Short mmCIF file of C-alpha atoms in Angstrom, two decimals:
data_model
loop_
_atom_site.label_atom_id
_atom_site.label_comp_id
_atom_site.label_asym_id
_atom_site.label_seq_id
_atom_site.Cartn_x
_atom_site.Cartn_y
_atom_site.Cartn_z
CA MET A 1 5.18 -8.71 -19.05
CA SER A 2 8.10 -8.58 -21.65
CA SER A 3 11.68 -8.08 -21.02
CA LEU A 4 13.39 -4.90 -20.21
CA THR A 5 15.28 -3.35 -23.20
CA PHE A 6 17.11 -0.36 -23.97
CA ASP A 7 15.80 1.69 -26.75
CA ALA A 8 18.68 2.87 -28.83
CA ALA A 9 16.49 4.75 -31.37
CA LEU A 10 15.66 7.23 -28.28
CA SER A 11 19.48 7.81 -27.62
CA GLN A 12 19.81 8.75 -31.64
CA GLN A 13 16.86 11.01 -31.30
CA SER A 14 18.31 12.81 -28.37
CA ALA A 15 20.65 14.17 -30.42
CA SER A 16 18.17 16.26 -32.20
CA ALA A 17 17.27 19.62 -30.60
CA THR A 18 13.62 18.70 -30.09
CA VAL A 19 11.90 15.49 -30.18
CA ASN A 20 8.08 15.13 -29.44
CA PHE A 21 6.43 11.96 -29.02
CA GLN A 22 3.24 12.44 -30.93
CA HIS A 23 1.82 9.21 -30.20
CA THR A 24 1.71 10.11 -26.28
CA SER A 25 -1.47 11.25 -24.74
CA TYR A 26 -0.31 14.69 -24.35
CA PHE A 27 -0.35 15.37 -28.04
CA LYS A 28 -3.71 13.33 -28.28
CA SER A 29 -5.95 16.34 -28.80
CA PRO A 30 -9.44 15.81 -27.52
CA SER A 31 -10.73 18.17 -30.19
CA VAL A 32 -9.23 19.32 -33.45
CA ALA A 33 -10.47 22.61 -32.91
CA PHE A 34 -8.46 22.98 -29.51
CA PRO A 35 -4.98 21.26 -30.04
CA MET A 36 -2.90 20.68 -27.07
CA ALA A 37 -0.55 23.45 -26.23
CA PRO A 38 3.40 22.75 -27.20
CA LEU A 39 5.50 21.58 -24.61
CA PRO A 40 7.13 24.48 -22.68
CA PRO A 41 10.27 25.94 -24.16
CA PRO A 42 13.77 25.42 -22.17
CA GLU A 43 13.74 29.04 -21.40
CA ALA A 44 10.69 28.71 -19.37
CA VAL A 45 12.04 25.80 -17.67
CA LEU A 46 15.51 27.42 -16.75
CA SER A 47 13.43 30.45 -15.47
CA GLN A 48 12.03 28.26 -12.84
CA TYR A 49 15.43 26.90 -11.73
CA PRO A 50 16.02 29.17 -8.72
CA LYS A 51 13.00 27.82 -7.04
CA ASN A 52 14.04 24.18 -7.96
CA PRO A 53 17.53 23.42 -6.99
CA LEU A 54 17.30 19.73 -8.12
CA GLY A 55 16.34 20.99 -11.57
CA VAL A 56 12.85 19.32 -11.55
CA VAL A 57 10.32 21.55 -12.86
CA HIS A 58 6.33 21.25 -12.69
CA PHE A 59 4.04 22.94 -15.14
CA GLU A 60 0.91 22.00 -13.17
CA ASN A 61 -1.65 23.53 -15.74
CA LEU A 62 -0.34 21.17 -18.57
CA GLY A 63 0.24 18.28 -16.26
CA VAL A 64 3.93 18.19 -17.35
CA VAL A 65 7.24 17.51 -15.25
CA VAL A 66 10.56 18.61 -16.90
CA LYS A 67 13.86 17.11 -15.44
CA PRO A 68 17.38 17.33 -16.73
CA SER A 69 17.70 14.49 -19.19
CA ASP A 70 19.64 11.22 -18.37
CA GLU A 71 19.20 7.43 -18.57
CA HIS A 72 15.90 8.17 -16.72
CA SER A 73 14.02 8.49 -20.13
CA GLN A 74 15.06 5.03 -21.28
CA VAL A 75 14.11 3.38 -18.05
CA THR A 76 10.63 4.95 -18.15
CA LYS A 77 9.91 3.91 -21.81
CA ALA A 78 11.30 0.59 -21.05
CA ILE A 79 9.04 0.06 -18.08
CA ARG A 80 6.00 1.07 -19.75
CA ARG A 81 6.85 -1.32 -22.63
CA ALA A 82 7.44 -4.05 -20.28
CA PHE A 83 4.24 -3.52 -18.21
CA PRO A 84 1.51 -2.35 -20.64
CA GLY A 85 -0.99 -3.08 -18.03
CA ASN A 86 0.41 -0.41 -15.74
CA GLU A 87 1.50 -2.95 -13.10
CA VAL A 88 4.37 -0.78 -12.33
CA PRO A 89 3.17 2.88 -12.81
CA VAL A 90 5.83 5.29 -14.35
CA PRO A 91 5.67 8.62 -16.10
CA GLU A 92 4.77 8.71 -19.81
CA LEU A 93 7.71 10.27 -21.68
CA TYR A 94 6.26 13.18 -23.91
CA GLY A 95 9.31 14.63 -25.67
CA TRP A 96 13.10 15.79 -25.40
CA LYS A 97 14.36 19.26 -25.86
CA THR A 98 18.04 20.38 -26.07
CA TYR A 99 19.10 24.21 -25.35
CA GLU A 100 22.46 25.72 -24.97
CA GLY A 101 24.17 22.27 -24.27
CA ARG A 102 21.36 21.24 -21.65
CA ASN A 103 18.91 18.33 -22.40
CA PHE A 104 15.56 18.20 -20.78
CA ILE A 105 13.08 15.36 -20.86
CA TYR A 106 9.49 16.04 -20.48
CA MET A 107 7.04 13.63 -18.71
CA SER A 108 3.63 13.24 -17.48
CA GLN A 109 2.67 14.49 -13.88
CA MET A 110 1.63 11.43 -11.79
CA PRO A 111 -1.80 11.91 -10.08
CA GLY A 112 -2.05 12.11 -6.41
CA MET A 113 0.36 12.98 -3.57
CA THR A 114 3.54 11.57 -2.36
CA LEU A 115 3.38 8.79 0.34
CA LYS A 116 5.27 10.87 2.63
CA GLU A 117 2.55 13.46 2.26
CA ALA A 118 -0.20 11.03 2.85
CA TRP A 119 1.31 8.62 5.23
CA ALA A 120 0.15 10.58 8.57
CA ASN A 121 -3.56 10.58 7.45
CA LEU A 122 -3.52 6.70 6.59
CA SER A 123 -5.17 4.17 8.73
CA LEU A 124 -3.38 1.24 9.85
CA THR A 125 -5.23 -0.99 7.11
CA GLU A 126 -4.30 1.64 4.41
CA LYS A 127 -0.62 1.67 5.53
CA GLN A 128 -0.80 -2.16 4.99
CA SER A 129 -2.39 -2.00 1.76
CA VAL A 130 -0.17 0.50 0.22
CA THR A 131 2.93 -1.40 1.64
CA ALA A 132 1.64 -4.51 0.20
CA GLN A 133 1.12 -2.92 -3.29
CA ILE A 134 4.90 -1.45 -3.25
CA GLY A 135 5.75 -5.16 -2.60
CA HIS A 136 3.93 -6.40 -5.68
CA ILE A 137 5.70 -3.67 -7.83
CA VAL A 138 9.15 -4.63 -6.36
CA SER A 139 8.15 -8.27 -7.16
CA ALA A 140 7.17 -7.46 -10.61
CA LEU A 141 10.42 -5.83 -11.40
CA ARG A 142 12.56 -8.63 -9.87
CA ASP A 143 10.78 -10.90 -12.09
CA ILE A 144 12.21 -9.20 -15.38
CA PRO A 145 14.36 -11.64 -16.89
CA HIS A 146 18.01 -10.36 -17.11
CA PRO A 147 18.76 -9.59 -20.57
CA SER A 148 22.40 -10.55 -21.02
CA CYS A 149 24.05 -13.87 -21.72
CA TYR A 150 26.06 -13.38 -18.61
CA PRO A 151 24.63 -11.92 -15.27
CA TYR A 152 26.43 -8.35 -15.17
CA ILE A 153 25.44 -5.85 -12.53
CA GLY A 154 25.03 -2.37 -13.90
CA SER A 155 22.79 0.02 -15.76
CA ILE A 156 19.84 -0.71 -18.29
CA SER A 157 22.19 0.24 -20.80
CA HIS A 158 24.84 -2.18 -19.83
CA GLY A 159 26.94 0.64 -18.34
CA ARG A 160 28.04 1.68 -15.00
CA VAL A 161 26.22 1.11 -11.61
CA GLN A 162 24.18 4.33 -11.29
CA ASP A 163 23.66 4.01 -7.63
CA LEU A 164 24.52 6.99 -5.46
CA TYR A 165 26.65 4.94 -3.47
CA PHE A 166 29.05 4.75 -6.40
CA ARG A 167 29.00 8.33 -7.63
CA GLY A 168 32.38 10.15 -7.58
CA ASP A 169 34.02 6.83 -8.83
CA PRO A 170 33.56 6.88 -12.61
CA GLU A 171 36.42 4.85 -13.56
CA ALA A 172 35.59 1.80 -11.47
CA SER A 173 31.94 1.48 -11.02
CA GLY A 174 31.31 -1.37 -13.08
CA PRO A 175 29.52 -2.91 -14.82
CA PHE A 176 30.54 -5.71 -12.55
CA GLN A 177 30.61 -9.56 -13.72
CA ASN A 178 29.31 -11.01 -10.81
CA VAL A 179 28.04 -10.32 -7.24
CA LYS A 180 31.31 -10.83 -5.51
CA GLU A 181 32.98 -8.27 -7.75
CA PHE A 182 30.21 -5.78 -6.92
CA ASN A 183 30.43 -6.53 -3.04
CA ASP A 184 34.55 -6.02 -3.23
CA HIS A 185 33.91 -2.56 -4.61
CA VAL A 186 31.50 -1.70 -2.40
CA GLN A 187 34.00 -2.48 0.49
CA LEU A 188 36.79 -0.83 -1.42
CA LEU A 189 34.77 2.61 -1.82
CA SER A 190 34.33 2.82 2.05
CA VAL A 191 36.44 0.86 4.48
CA PRO A 192 39.21 2.86 5.93
CA GLU A 193 42.74 2.32 4.86
CA SER A 194 43.52 0.91 8.35
CA LEU A 195 41.08 -1.64 8.21
CA ARG A 196 42.52 -3.20 4.77
CA SER A 197 45.62 -3.96 6.35
CA ASP A 198 46.49 -7.64 7.17
CA GLN A 199 46.66 -6.98 10.81
CA ILE A 200 42.79 -5.80 11.22
CA GLU A 201 40.04 -7.78 9.47
CA ASP A 202 37.03 -6.00 8.06
CA PRO A 203 34.24 -7.07 10.35
CA TYR A 204 31.42 -6.58 7.55
CA ARG A 205 32.64 -8.03 4.36
CA HIS A 206 31.74 -11.44 5.27
CA LEU A 207 28.17 -10.47 5.65
CA LEU A 208 27.94 -9.88 2.17
CA PRO A 209 27.13 -13.16 0.21
CA ASP A 210 29.16 -13.36 -2.98
CA THR A 211 26.59 -15.57 -4.58
CA GLY A 212 22.84 -14.90 -5.28
CA ASN A 213 20.48 -13.68 -7.72
CA ILE A 214 21.00 -10.32 -9.69
CA CYS A 215 17.48 -8.41 -10.01
CA PHE A 216 16.33 -5.54 -11.44
CA THR A 217 16.04 -3.01 -8.89
CA HIS A 218 14.60 0.70 -8.36
CA ALA A 219 17.61 1.27 -5.77
CA ASP A 220 16.10 4.61 -4.52
CA LEU A 221 12.67 3.87 -3.22
CA HIS A 222 11.54 6.09 -0.32
CA LEU A 223 8.40 7.76 0.70
CA ASP A 224 9.08 10.90 -1.40
CA ASN A 225 9.14 9.04 -4.72
CA ILE A 226 6.17 6.87 -4.30
CA MET A 227 2.81 8.55 -5.35
CA VAL A 228 -0.51 7.26 -4.13
CA SER A 229 -4.09 8.35 -4.73
CA SER A 230 -5.74 11.21 -2.85
CA SER A 231 -9.13 9.25 -2.84
CA HIS A 232 -10.19 6.22 -1.34
CA PRO A 233 -9.32 3.17 -1.69
CA ARG A 234 -5.65 4.34 -1.58
CA LYS A 235 -3.66 3.06 -4.57
CA ILE A 236 -0.08 3.47 -5.86
CA THR A 237 -0.29 5.92 -8.81
CA GLY A 238 3.33 6.34 -9.67
CA ILE A 239 6.77 5.30 -9.02
CA LEU A 240 9.39 8.20 -9.68
CA ASP A 241 13.11 8.90 -9.79
CA TRP A 242 14.43 5.98 -11.60
CA GLU A 243 18.09 7.44 -12.00
CA GLN A 244 19.79 4.95 -9.87
CA CYS A 245 17.90 1.68 -11.03
CA GLY A 246 19.64 -1.13 -12.71
CA TRP A 247 20.85 -4.86 -12.11
CA TYR A 248 22.02 -5.38 -8.60
CA PRO A 249 22.35 -8.30 -6.01
CA GLU A 250 19.23 -9.40 -4.74
CA TYR A 251 19.82 -7.72 -1.21
CA TRP A 252 20.49 -4.20 -2.44
CA GLU A 253 16.65 -3.11 -2.77
CA TYR A 254 15.93 -4.19 0.87
CA CYS A 255 19.22 -2.18 2.01
CA LYS A 256 18.24 0.90 0.08
CA LEU A 257 14.68 0.96 1.30
CA HIS A 258 16.02 1.23 4.90
CA LEU A 259 18.91 3.62 4.20
CA ASN A 260 16.83 5.96 2.38
CA SER A 261 14.49 6.60 5.50
CA PRO A 262 15.25 7.70 9.05
CA TRP A 263 15.02 4.76 11.70
CA SER A 264 12.69 7.02 13.70
CA HIS A 265 10.04 7.28 11.00
CA GLU A 266 7.19 4.68 11.49
CA TRP A 267 7.95 3.27 7.72
CA ARG A 268 10.91 1.54 9.37
CA LYS A 269 10.46 1.78 12.90
CA GLU A 270 7.26 -0.34 12.80
CA GLY A 271 8.51 -2.80 10.14
CA PHE A 272 6.52 -1.54 7.07
CA ALA A 273 9.72 -1.49 4.95
CA ASP A 274 10.79 -4.80 6.24
CA SER A 275 7.70 -6.24 4.43
CA VAL A 276 8.12 -4.76 1.04
CA THR A 277 10.74 -7.57 0.07
CA GLU A 278 12.54 -10.54 1.49
CA ARG A 279 14.72 -9.40 4.38
CA HIS A 280 18.41 -9.10 4.40
CA GLU A 281 19.27 -7.88 7.60
CA ALA A 282 22.89 -9.04 7.87
CA GLU A 283 23.53 -7.47 4.52
CA LEU A 284 21.68 -4.21 5.84
CA ASP A 285 24.28 -4.15 8.87
CA ALA A 286 27.11 -4.16 6.60
CA ILE A 287 25.80 -1.68 3.95
CA GLY A 288 24.65 0.62 6.71
CA GLU A 289 28.26 0.74 8.05
CA TYR A 290 29.69 1.24 4.72
CA TRP A 291 27.35 3.77 3.93
CA HIS A 292 28.14 5.75 6.96
CA TRP A 293 31.97 5.47 6.23
CA ARG A 294 31.21 6.30 2.56
CA ARG A 295 29.28 9.71 3.09
CA PRO A 296 31.49 12.64 3.60
#
């Protein structure tokens, strides 16, 4: 495993109207006589938007997924470079197109089905195996060495924190210099004004430790964005949706694993989510309350 590095060249390429990564599998034709079709034009992507309100379009016949462009493209390239043995399976980036002020990234479609689709048909042994595989992936991500000379908390590009919790607060979402600064801002965004007075103490802030490791974190793991094989033995085939990833306090992945799924689902209720990474139950209590207050 190598370190996770931001690809500045990709940012420069993205300014072009069209970028095709010819070295990727999509453009490696099995036969010179039958070259691979060009990537679908943006017009074809936009025509699918009424059926895809999230802006994600699947071209099943080509094995291509198109998303509105963002730092996701940087992350997938960085992850594939950091884990050349596919220890952390992510989509392959095929290209980039710009059309009428909109940017689109073209990626490979991951094989299999979502873990949410597969869950009800898995045996207990398969559920345990898949959960253990997720744990190995999370552990591999947490072992990535921090790239900075100081332990900032923020995005892969040294920018603001991308987690949904911080959306709508672009002026003050980091990057943070340390865990305490991050925790203070988590509290600031959610605690009602009355609880910030001198008379009433916030009952949850003390549950967030102001020291600890800073780890590379997916920050949005749930059953809908974990792909598993359709055949046996069940294997993790892809981890999707890296928009919120970055460098976070070590407790953040555990909290998001739980908050992204309903308590009533077996994934949480029977303790599968608990076994993915080390437990941070006190922090979950605090973030759960803050999350409830934060959401409209």
